[in-house]
Tab-separated table of C-alpha atoms in Angstrom:
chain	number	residue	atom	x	y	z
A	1	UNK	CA	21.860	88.812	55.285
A	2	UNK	CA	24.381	91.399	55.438
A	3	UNK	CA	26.293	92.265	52.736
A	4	UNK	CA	30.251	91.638	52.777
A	5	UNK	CA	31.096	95.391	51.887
A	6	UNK	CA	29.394	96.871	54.867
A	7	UNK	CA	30.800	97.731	57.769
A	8	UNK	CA	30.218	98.496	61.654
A	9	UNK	CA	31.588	99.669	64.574
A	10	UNK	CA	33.876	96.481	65.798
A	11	UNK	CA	33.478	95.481	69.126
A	12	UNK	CA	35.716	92.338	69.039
A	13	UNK	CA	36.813	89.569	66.324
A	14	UNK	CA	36.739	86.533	66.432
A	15	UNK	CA	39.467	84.258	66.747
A	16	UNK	CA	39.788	80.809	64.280
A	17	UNK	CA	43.087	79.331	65.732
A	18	UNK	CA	42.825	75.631	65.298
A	19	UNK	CA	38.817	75.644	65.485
A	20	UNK	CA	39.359	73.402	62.089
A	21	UNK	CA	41.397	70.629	63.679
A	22	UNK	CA	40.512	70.189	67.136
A	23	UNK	CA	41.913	66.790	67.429
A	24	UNK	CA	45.417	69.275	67.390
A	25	UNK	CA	44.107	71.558	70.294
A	26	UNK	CA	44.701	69.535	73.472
A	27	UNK	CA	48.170	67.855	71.843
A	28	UNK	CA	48.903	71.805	71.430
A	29	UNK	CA	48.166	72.805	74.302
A	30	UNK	CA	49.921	70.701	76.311
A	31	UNK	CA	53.159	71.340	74.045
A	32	UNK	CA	52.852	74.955	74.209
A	33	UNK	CA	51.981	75.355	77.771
A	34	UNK	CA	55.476	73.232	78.418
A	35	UNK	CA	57.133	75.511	76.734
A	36	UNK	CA	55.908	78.360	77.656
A	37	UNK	CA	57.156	77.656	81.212
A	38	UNK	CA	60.299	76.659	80.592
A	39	UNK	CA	60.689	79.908	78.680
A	40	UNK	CA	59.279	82.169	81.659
A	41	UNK	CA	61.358	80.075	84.148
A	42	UNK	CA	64.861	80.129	82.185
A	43	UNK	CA	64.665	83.787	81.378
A	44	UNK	CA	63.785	84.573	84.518
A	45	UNK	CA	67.093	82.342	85.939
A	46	UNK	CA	69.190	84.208	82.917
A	47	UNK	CA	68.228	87.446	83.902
A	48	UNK	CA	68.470	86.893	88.082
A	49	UNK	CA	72.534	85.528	87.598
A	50	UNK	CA	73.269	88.062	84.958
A	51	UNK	CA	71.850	90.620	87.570
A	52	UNK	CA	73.343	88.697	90.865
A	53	UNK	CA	77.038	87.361	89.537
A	54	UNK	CA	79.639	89.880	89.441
A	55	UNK	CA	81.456	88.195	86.661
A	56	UNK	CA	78.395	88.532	84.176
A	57	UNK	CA	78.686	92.415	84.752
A	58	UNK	CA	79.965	92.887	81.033
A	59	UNK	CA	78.307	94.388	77.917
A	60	UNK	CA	77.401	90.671	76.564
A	61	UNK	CA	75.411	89.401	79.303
A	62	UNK	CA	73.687	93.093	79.646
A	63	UNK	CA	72.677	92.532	76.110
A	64	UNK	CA	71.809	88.634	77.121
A	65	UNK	CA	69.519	90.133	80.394
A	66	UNK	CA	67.583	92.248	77.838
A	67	UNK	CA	66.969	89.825	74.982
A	68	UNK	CA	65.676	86.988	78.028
A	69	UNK	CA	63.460	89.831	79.439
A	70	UNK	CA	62.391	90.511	75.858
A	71	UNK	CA	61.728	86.556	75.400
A	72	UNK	CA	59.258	86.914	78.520
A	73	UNK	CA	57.583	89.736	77.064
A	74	UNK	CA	57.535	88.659	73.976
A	75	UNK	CA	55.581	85.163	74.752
A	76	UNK	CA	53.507	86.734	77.264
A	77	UNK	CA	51.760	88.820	74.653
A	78	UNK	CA	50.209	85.903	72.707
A	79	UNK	CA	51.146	82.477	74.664
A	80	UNK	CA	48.173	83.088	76.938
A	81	UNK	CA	45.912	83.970	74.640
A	82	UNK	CA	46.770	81.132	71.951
A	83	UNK	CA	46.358	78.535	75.524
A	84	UNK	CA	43.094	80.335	75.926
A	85	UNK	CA	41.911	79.645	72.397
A	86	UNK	CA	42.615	75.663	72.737
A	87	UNK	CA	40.451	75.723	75.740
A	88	UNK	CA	37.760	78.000	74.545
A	89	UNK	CA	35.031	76.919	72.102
A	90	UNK	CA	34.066	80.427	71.437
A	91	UNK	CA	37.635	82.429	70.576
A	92	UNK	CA	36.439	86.158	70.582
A	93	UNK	CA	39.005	89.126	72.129
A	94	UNK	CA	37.430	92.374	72.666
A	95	UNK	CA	38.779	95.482	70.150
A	96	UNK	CA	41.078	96.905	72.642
A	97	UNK	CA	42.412	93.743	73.527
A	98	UNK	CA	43.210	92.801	70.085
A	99	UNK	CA	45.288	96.523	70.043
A	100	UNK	CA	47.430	96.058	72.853
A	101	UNK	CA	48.026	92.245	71.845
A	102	UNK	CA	49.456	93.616	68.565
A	103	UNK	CA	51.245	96.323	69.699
A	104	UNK	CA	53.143	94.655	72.306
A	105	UNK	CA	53.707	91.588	69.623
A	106	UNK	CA	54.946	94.158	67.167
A	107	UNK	CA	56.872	96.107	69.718
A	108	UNK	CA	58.939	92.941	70.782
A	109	UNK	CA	59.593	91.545	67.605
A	110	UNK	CA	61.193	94.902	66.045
A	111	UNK	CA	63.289	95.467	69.450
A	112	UNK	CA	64.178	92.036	69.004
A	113	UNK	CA	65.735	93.384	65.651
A	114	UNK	CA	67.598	95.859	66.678
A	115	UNK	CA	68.627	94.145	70.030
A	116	UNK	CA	70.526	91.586	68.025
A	117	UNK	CA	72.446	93.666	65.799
A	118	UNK	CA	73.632	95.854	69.060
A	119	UNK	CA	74.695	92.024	70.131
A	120	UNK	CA	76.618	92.127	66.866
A	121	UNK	CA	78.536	95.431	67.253
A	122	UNK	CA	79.335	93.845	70.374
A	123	UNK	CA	81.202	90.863	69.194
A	124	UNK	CA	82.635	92.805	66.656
A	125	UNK	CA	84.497	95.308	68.728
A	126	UNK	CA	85.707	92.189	71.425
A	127	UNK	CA	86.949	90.085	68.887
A	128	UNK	CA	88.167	92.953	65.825
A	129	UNK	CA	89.400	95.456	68.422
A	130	UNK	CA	89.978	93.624	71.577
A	131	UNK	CA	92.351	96.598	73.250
A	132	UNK	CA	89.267	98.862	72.397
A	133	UNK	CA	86.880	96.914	73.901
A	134	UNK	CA	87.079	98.532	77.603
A	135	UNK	CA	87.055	102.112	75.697
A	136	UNK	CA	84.464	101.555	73.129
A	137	UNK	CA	81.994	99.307	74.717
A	138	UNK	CA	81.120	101.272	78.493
A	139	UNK	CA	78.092	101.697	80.422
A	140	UNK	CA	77.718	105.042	79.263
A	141	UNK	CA	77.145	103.191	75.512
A	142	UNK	CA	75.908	99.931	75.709
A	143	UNK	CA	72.685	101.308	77.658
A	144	UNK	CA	71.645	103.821	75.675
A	145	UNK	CA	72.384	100.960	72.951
A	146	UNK	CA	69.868	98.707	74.416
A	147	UNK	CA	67.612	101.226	75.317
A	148	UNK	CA	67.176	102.703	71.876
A	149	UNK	CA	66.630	99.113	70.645
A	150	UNK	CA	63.087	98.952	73.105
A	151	UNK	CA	62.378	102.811	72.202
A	152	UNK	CA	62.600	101.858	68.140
A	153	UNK	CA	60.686	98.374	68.467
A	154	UNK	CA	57.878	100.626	70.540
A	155	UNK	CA	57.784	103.434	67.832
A	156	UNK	CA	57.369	101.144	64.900
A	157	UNK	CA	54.284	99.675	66.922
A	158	UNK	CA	52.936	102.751	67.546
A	159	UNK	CA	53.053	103.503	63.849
A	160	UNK	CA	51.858	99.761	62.408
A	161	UNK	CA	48.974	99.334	65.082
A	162	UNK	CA	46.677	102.484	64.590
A	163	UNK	CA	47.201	102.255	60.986
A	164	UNK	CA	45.760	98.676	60.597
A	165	UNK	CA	43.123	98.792	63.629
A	166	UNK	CA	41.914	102.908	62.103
A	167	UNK	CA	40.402	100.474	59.056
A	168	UNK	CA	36.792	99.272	58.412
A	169	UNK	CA	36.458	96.116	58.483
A	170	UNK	CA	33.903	93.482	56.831
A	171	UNK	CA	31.858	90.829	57.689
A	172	UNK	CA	32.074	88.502	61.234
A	173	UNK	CA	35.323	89.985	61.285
A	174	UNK	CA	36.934	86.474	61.781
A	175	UNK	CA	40.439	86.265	62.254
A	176	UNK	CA	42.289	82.969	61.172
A	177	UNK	CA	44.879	82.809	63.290
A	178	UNK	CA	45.836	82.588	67.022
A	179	UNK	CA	46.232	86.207	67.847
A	180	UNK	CA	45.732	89.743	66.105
A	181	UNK	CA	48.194	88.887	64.335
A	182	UNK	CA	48.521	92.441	61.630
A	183	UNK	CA	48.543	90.444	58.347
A	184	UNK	CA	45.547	88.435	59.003
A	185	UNK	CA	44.034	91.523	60.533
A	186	UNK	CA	44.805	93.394	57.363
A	187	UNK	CA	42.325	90.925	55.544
A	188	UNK	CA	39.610	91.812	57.074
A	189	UNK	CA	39.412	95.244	55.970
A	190	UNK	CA	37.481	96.737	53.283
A	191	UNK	CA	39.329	99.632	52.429
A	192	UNK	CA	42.221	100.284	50.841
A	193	UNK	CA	45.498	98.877	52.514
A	194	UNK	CA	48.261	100.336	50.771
A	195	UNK	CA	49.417	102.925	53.313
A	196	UNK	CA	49.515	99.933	55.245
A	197	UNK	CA	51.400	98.161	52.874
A	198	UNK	CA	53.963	101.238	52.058
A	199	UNK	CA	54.524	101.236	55.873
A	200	UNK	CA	55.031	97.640	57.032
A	201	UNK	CA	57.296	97.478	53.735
A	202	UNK	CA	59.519	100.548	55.211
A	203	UNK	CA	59.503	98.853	58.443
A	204	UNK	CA	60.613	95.563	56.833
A	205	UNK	CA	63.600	97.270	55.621
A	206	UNK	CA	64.570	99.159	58.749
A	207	UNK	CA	63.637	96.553	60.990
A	208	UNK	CA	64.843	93.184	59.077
A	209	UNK	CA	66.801	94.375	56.275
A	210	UNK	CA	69.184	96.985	57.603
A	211	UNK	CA	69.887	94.625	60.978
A	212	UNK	CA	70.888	91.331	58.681
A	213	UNK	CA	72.903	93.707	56.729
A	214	UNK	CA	74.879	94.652	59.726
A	215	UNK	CA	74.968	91.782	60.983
A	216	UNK	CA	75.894	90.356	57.720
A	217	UNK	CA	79.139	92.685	58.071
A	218	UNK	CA	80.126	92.787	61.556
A	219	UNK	CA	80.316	89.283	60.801
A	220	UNK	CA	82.133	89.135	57.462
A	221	UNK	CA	85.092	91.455	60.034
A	222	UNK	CA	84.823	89.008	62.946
A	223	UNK	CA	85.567	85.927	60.876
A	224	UNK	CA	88.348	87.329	58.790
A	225	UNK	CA	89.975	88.609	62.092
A	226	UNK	CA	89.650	85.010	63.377
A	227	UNK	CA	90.590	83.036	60.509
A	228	UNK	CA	93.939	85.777	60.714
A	229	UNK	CA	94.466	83.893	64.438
A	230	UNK	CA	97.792	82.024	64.236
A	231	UNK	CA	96.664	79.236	66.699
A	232	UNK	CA	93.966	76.372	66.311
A	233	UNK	CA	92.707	76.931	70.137
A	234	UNK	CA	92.912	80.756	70.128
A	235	UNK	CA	90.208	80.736	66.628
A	236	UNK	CA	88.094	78.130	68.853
A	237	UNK	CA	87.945	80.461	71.492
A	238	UNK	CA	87.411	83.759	69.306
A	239	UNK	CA	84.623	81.996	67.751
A	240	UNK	CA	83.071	80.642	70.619
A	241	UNK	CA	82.464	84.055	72.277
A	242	UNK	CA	79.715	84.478	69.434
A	243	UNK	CA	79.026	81.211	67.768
A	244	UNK	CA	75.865	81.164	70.181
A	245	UNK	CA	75.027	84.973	69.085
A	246	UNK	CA	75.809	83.910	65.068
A	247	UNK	CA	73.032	80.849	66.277
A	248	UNK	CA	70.383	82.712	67.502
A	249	UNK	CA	70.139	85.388	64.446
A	250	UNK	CA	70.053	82.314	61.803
A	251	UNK	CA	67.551	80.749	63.747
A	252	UNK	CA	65.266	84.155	64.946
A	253	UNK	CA	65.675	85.945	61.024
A	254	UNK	CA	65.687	82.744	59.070
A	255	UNK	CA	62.396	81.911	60.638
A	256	UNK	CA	60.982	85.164	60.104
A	257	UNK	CA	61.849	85.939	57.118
A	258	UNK	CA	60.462	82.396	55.544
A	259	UNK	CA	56.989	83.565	57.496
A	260	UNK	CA	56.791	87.113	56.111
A	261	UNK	CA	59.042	86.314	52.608
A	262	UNK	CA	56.791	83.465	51.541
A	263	UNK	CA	53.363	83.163	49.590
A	264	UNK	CA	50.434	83.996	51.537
A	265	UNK	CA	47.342	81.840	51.161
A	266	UNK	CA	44.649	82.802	48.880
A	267	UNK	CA	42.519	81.894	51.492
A	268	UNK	CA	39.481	84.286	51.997
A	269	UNK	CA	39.810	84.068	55.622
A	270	UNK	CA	43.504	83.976	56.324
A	271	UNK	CA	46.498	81.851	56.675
A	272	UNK	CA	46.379	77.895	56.613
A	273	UNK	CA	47.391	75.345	58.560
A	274	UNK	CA	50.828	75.446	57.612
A	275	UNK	CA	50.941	79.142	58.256
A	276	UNK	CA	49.837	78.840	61.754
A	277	UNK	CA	52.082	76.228	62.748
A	278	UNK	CA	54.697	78.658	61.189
A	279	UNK	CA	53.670	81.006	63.409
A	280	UNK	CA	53.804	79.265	66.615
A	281	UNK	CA	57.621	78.096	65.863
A	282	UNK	CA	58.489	82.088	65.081
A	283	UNK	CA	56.567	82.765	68.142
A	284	UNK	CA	57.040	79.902	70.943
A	285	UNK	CA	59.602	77.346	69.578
A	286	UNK	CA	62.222	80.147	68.325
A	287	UNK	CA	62.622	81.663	71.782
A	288	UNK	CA	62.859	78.971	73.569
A	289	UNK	CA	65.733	77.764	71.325
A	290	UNK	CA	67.531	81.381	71.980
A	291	UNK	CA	66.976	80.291	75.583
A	292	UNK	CA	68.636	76.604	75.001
A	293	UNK	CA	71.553	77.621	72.631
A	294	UNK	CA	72.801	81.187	75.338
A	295	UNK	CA	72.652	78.496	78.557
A	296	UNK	CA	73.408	74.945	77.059
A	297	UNK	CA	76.545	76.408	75.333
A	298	UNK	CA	77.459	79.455	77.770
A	299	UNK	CA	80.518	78.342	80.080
A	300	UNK	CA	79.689	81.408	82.367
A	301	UNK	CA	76.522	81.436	82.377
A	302	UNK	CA	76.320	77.635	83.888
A	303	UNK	CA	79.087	78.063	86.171
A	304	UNK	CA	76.419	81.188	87.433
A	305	UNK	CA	73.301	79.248	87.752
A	306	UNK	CA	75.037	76.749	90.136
A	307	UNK	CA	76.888	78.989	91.634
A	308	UNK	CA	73.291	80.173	92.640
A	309	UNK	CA	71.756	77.527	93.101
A	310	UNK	CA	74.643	76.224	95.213
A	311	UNK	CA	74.585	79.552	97.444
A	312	UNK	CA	71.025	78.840	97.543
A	313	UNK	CA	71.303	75.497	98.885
A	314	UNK	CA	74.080	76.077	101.359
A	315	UNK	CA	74.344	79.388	102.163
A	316	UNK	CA	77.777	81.008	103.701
């Protein structure tokens, strides 16, 4: 029997998901396949009208294109691989596999940060200096805006993913959780983690802390400036032009932070049940929310999609 303290070179972990409880695995499936396409096909219809309709040509729905591509990028990373693992009675994922899962899971997740506090400065300068707006919020910033949001998310996964994949690890190397995910990853080593530790806790406060502090502002501004709004219908529609922005943060960073902020199990091999299912609504059931919440309650962005899909339908 090997001993738990030695190590080898790892060609592949193994992958517990809902091994445990496979009366959940076909219910799951099923679920998160649903979902999964109704993400892929209403980002995909966000991003072609914010692309095709003229009157979506503005800072907000440039910001809106990104976070839907994000979404789709975002899911892809681990939604095929957590279907695979209901259908799979052996759950392994080779080394480099594992790398590039976490990376690009890392990579969207931090970008996702960033992306919505840009969508915060946004709403702030449209609603706190509406004469501004034109002046402050041009091509020539909101691009490099939402292109430094994808070049940060990338270089805090290039950072996080060689530092916790560099490690030894110990035993079957048996990962309880759906994906290579980095905290359960981190449990498998058998070397010291704090560099580890001192990094994902820097990136916690660049990535999660500093955004909900801005956002915390920008917001603390825009509702003062629209309480200050003599009439009843011109504070509805101030407040309507980011009441589904001011949804989607509470939702994506409450979510998060009750996944990351909480106990961990003192489970040897990783999370519980609990945390798993946890990490399926950050990763599956969150986004598709942002999805419902920017088209359900978007005037513009319906009046796009069937002006589409009525163009489609009866072309001119």
């Amino acid at each position: 029997m090997v001993s738990s303290n030695q190590t080898s070179p790892v060609m592949g972990f193994l992958l517990l998901g809902l091994s445990a409880h496979p009366k959940l695995e076909k219910t799951f499936f099923v679920l998160i396949l649903l979902m999964y396409l109704v993400i892929l096909l209403g980002n995909g219809v966000l991003i072609l009208v914010t692309i095709l309709d003229s009157r979506l040509d503005t800072p907000m729905y440039f910001f809106l294109g990104n976070l839907s591509f994000l979404d789709i990028c975002y899911t892809t990373s681990s939604v095929p691989l957590i279907l695979n693992s209901f259908l799979t009675p052996r759950k392994t994922i080779s080394f480099s596999a594992c790398a590039v899962q976490m990376f690009l899971s890392l990579a969207m997740a931090a970008t996702e940060c960033v992306l919505l506090s840009m969508m915060a400065f946004d709403r702030y300068v449209a609603i706190c200096n509406p004469l501004r707006y034109p002046e402050v919020m041009n091509k020539a910033t909101y691009v490099p805006m939402a292109a430094g949001s994808w070049v940060a998310g990338s270089l805090t996964a290039m950072v996080q993913t060689p530092l916790a994949l560099r490690l030894p690890f110990c035993g079957d190397n048996i990962i309880s959780h759906f994906t290579c995910e980095i905290l359960a990853v981190l449990k498998l080593a058998c070397a010291d983690i704090s560099v580890n530790v001192i990094s994902m806790g820097v990136a916690n406060v660049i990535f999660l802390g500093v955004p909900v502090l801005f956002i915390c502002f920008s917001y603390v501004f825009i509702i003062a400036t629209i309480l200050r709004i003599p009439s009843a219908e011109g504070r509805k529609k101030a407040f309507s032009t980011c009441s589904a922005h001011l949804t989607v943060v509470i939702v994506f960073y409450g979510t998060i932070l009750f996944m990351y902020g909480k106990p961990k199990s003192k489970d040897p091999l990783g999370a519980d049940l609990a945390d798993k299912l946890i990490s399926l609504l950050y990763g599956v059931v969150t986004l598709m929310l942002n999805l419902i919440i920017y088209s359900l309650r978007n005037k513009d962005v319906k009046a796009a999609v069937r002006n589409l899909v009525f163009q489609k339908r009866f072309p001119q």
